[in-house]
């Protein structure tokens, strides 16, 4: 976890855009787009997070490079993510 705490300080510019959130009973799946720049390196990367809750507290946190993979991890599909649309 220490590496994630240091993550913002590794970049001259770090911006995170929240693209989509899917709220489940005990999990939340969140899709973000991260823009990062340091020296001559620029990165634009989509990262999906799965948060697992118990008694309104986060008990688990996982990161995935695609939204589909994050959805699969909690037993959902892209179709499930757009069911309310």
Backbone as JSON, one array per atom type, in Angstrom:
{
  "sequence": "XXXXXXXXXXXXXXXXXXXXXXXXXXXXXXXXXXXXXXXXXXXXXXXXXXXXXXXXXXXXXXXXXXXXXXXXXXXXXXXXXXXXX",
  "N": [[0.81, -1.2, 0.0], [2.03, 1.18, 0.5], [3.33, 2.04, -1.8], [1.19, 2.97, -3.36], [0.41, 5.16, -1.9], [2.51, 6.86, -2.39], [2.23, 7.3, -5.05], [0.99, 9.71, -6.32], [3.05, 11.64, -5.9], [5.04, 10.88, -7.6], [4.72, 11.97, -10.06], [4.82, 14.86, -12.18], [2.5, 15.97, -13.05], [-0.69, 14.85, -12.38], [-3.78, 13.7, -13.14], [-7.08, 12.61, -12.54], [-9.84, 11.22, -14.02], [-13.16, 10.45, -13.47], [-14.99, 8.0, -14.92], [-17.06, 6.07, -14.9], [-19.28, 4.52, -12.59], [-20.32, 1.67, -10.93], [-22.56, 0.55, -8.75], [-22.85, -1.99, -6.51], [-24.27, -4.52, -4.31], [-22.37, -5.29, -2.26], [-20.11, -4.42, -3.42], [-18.31, -1.95, -5.33], [-17.72, -0.89, -8.55], [-15.45, 0.97, -10.31], [-14.59, 3.03, -12.98], [-11.8, 4.69, -14.17], [-9.94, 7.31, -15.81], [-6.63, 7.96, -16.08], [-4.35, 10.59, -16.24], [-1.02, 11.17, -16.63], [2.1, 12.8, -16.12], [5.58, 13.19, -16.33], [8.76, 14.56, -16.5], [9.87, 13.77, -19.65], [7.87, 11.99, -20.18], [4.63, 10.94, -20.89], [1.53, 9.63, -19.93], [-1.54, 8.09, -20.59], [-4.03, 6.35, -19.17], [-6.56, 3.95, -18.73], [-7.99, 2.79, -15.8], [-9.54, 0.42, -13.79], [-11.26, 0.04, -10.75], [-12.12, -2.13, -8.06], [-13.99, -2.05, -5.25], [-14.58, -3.57, -2.19], [-17.02, -3.9, 0.27], [-17.91, -4.05, 3.75], [-20.09, -3.75, 6.35], [-20.23, -1.02, 5.76], [-17.58, -0.28, 5.43], [-14.48, -0.23, 3.67], [-13.16, -3.27, 2.76], [-11.71, -4.53, 0.91], [-9.73, -3.98, -2.03], [-9.09, -3.73, -5.38], [-7.27, -3.41, -8.45], [-7.64, -3.04, -11.99], [-6.77, -3.32, -15.47], [-8.71, -3.1, -17.4], [-12.17, -2.26, -17.77], [-13.96, -4.31, -18.32], [-12.62, -6.58, -17.27], [-12.61, -5.96, -14.55], [-15.37, -5.96, -14.07], [-15.94, -8.66, -14.63], [-14.58, -9.81, -12.5], [-16.3, -9.41, -10.41], [-18.43, -10.83, -11.17], [-20.07, -9.74, -13.19], [-21.16, -8.27, -16.36], [-20.41, -6.19, -19.25], [-22.86, -5.59, -20.31], [-24.5, -5.74, -18.03], [-23.56, -3.49, -16.73], [-24.66, -1.46, -18.21], [-27.35, -1.73, -17.86], [-29.18, -0.01, -16.62], [-29.32, 2.11, -18.3]],
  "CA": [[0.0, 0.0, 0.0], [2.89, 2.35, 0.57], [3.58, 2.49, -3.17], [0.04, 3.73, -3.83], [0.44, 6.43, -1.19], [3.54, 7.67, -3.04], [1.92, 7.41, -6.48], [0.86, 11.08, -6.82], [4.3, 12.41, -5.83], [5.95, 10.41, -8.65], [4.37, 12.64, -11.3], [4.74, 16.32, -12.18], [1.08, 16.25, -13.25], [-1.54, 13.66, -12.28], [-5.21, 14.01, -13.11], [-7.91, 11.41, -12.6], [-11.2, 11.48, -14.47], [-14.04, 9.34, -13.12], [-15.8, 7.76, -16.1], [-18.26, 5.27, -14.64], [-19.34, 3.84, -11.3], [-21.38, 0.68, -10.84], [-22.74, 0.29, -7.32], [-23.5, -3.26, -6.21], [-24.63, -4.71, -2.9], [-21.18, -5.24, -1.41], [-18.97, -3.98, -4.22], [-18.42, -0.81, -6.23], [-16.75, -0.94, -9.64], [-15.23, 2.36, -10.73], [-13.69, 3.17, -14.11], [-11.14, 5.99, -14.19], [-8.89, 7.56, -16.8], [-5.57, 8.7, -15.4], [-3.4, 11.32, -17.07], [0.18, 11.34, -15.83], [3.23, 13.35, -16.86], [6.81, 13.49, -15.61], [9.86, 14.82, -17.45], [9.46, 13.61, -21.05], [6.97, 10.84, -20.26], [3.22, 11.2, -20.68], [0.76, 8.39, -19.93], [-2.99, 8.15, -20.42], [-4.34, 4.95, -18.88], [-7.79, 3.62, -18.04], [-7.81, 1.83, -14.7], [-10.8, 0.13, -13.09], [-11.08, -0.38, -9.36], [-13.21, -2.82, -7.39], [-13.97, -1.86, -3.8], [-15.47, -4.49, -1.49], [-17.45, -3.29, 1.53], [-18.59, -4.81, 4.79], [-20.49, -2.8, 7.39], [-19.95, 0.33, 5.26], [-16.14, -0.03, 5.43], [-13.78, -0.93, 2.6], [-12.36, -4.4, 3.25], [-10.91, -5.02, -0.21], [-9.52, -3.02, -3.11], [-8.31, -4.33, -6.47], [-7.17, -2.58, -9.65], [-7.63, -3.79, -13.25], [-6.46, -2.47, -16.61], [-9.9, -2.91, -18.22], [-13.45, -2.27, -17.06], [-14.52, -5.66, -18.48], [-11.96, -7.49, -16.32], [-13.11, -5.62, -13.22], [-16.75, -6.46, -13.99], [-15.85, -10.13, -14.54], [-14.11, -10.16, -11.15], [-17.44, -9.39, -9.48], [-19.5, -11.64, -11.76], [-20.94, -8.93, -14.03], [-20.71, -8.06, -17.73], [-20.62, -4.84, -19.74], [-24.32, -5.45, -20.45], [-25.01, -5.44, -16.7], [-23.15, -2.13, -16.4], [-25.52, -0.52, -18.92], [-28.74, -2.16, -17.7], [-30.02, 1.11, -16.19], [-29.27, 3.18, -19.32]],
  "C": [[0.85, 1.26, 0.0], [3.16, 2.92, -0.82], [2.42, 3.33, -3.7], [-0.05, 5.07, -3.13], [1.43, 7.39, -1.82], [3.23, 7.96, -4.51], [1.8, 8.85, -6.96], [2.17, 11.86, -6.85], [5.31, 11.98, -6.9], [5.77, 11.17, -9.96], [4.39, 14.15, -11.13], [3.29, 16.77, -12.34], [0.33, 14.93, -13.2], [-2.97, 14.13, -12.17], [-5.99, 12.72, -13.28], [-9.32, 11.83, -12.96], [-12.04, 10.25, -14.14], [-15.04, 9.16, -14.25], [-17.11, 7.03, -15.82], [-18.15, 4.62, -13.27], [-20.54, 2.91, -11.32], [-21.46, 0.24, -9.39], [-23.51, -1.01, -7.13], [-23.82, -3.36, -4.73], [-23.43, -4.56, -1.97], [-19.94, -4.78, -2.16], [-19.33, -2.71, -5.01], [-17.33, -0.98, -7.28], [-16.66, 0.47, -10.22], [-14.22, 2.37, -11.88], [-13.12, 4.58, -14.1], [-10.22, 6.08, -15.41], [-7.87, 8.43, -16.1], [-4.62, 9.3, -16.43], [-2.19, 11.62, -16.2], [1.31, 11.88, -16.7], [4.38, 13.58, -15.89], [7.93, 13.59, -16.64], [9.34, 14.71, -18.88], [8.47, 12.46, -21.24], [5.54, 11.3, -19.98], [2.47, 9.88, -20.83], [-0.71, 8.74, -19.77], [-3.45, 6.71, -20.3], [-5.7, 4.84, -18.21], [-7.47, 2.57, -16.98], [-9.15, 1.67, -14.01], [-10.47, -0.39, -11.7], [-12.33, -1.11, -8.88], [-13.01, -2.65, -5.9], [-14.98, -2.83, -3.21], [-15.75, -3.92, -0.11], [-18.05, -4.32, 2.48], [-18.86, -3.81, 5.92], [-20.06, -1.38, 7.05], [-18.46, 0.71, 5.31], [-15.51, -0.82, 4.29], [-12.92, -2.04, 3.21], [-11.5, -4.99, 2.14], [-10.85, -3.99, -1.31], [-8.61, -3.65, -4.14], [-8.33, -3.39, -7.66], [-7.03, -3.48, -10.88], [-7.36, -2.83, -14.39], [-7.64, -2.31, -17.56], [-11.14, -2.98, -17.34], [-14.07, -3.66, -17.14], [-13.93, -6.65, -17.48], [-12.44, -7.22, -14.9], [-14.54, -6.13, -13.04], [-16.77, -7.98, -13.85], [-15.44, -10.57, -13.14], [-15.24, -10.18, -10.14], [-18.66, -10.1, -10.07], [-20.5, -10.86, -12.6], [-20.36, -8.83, -15.44], [-20.93, -6.6, -18.09], [-22.11, -4.56, -19.92], [-24.96, -5.11, -19.11], [-24.72, -3.98, -16.33], [-24.06, -1.1, -17.06], [-27.0, -0.87, -18.79], [-29.67, -1.02, -17.33], [-30.1, 2.21, -17.22], [-30.5, 3.18, -20.18]]
}
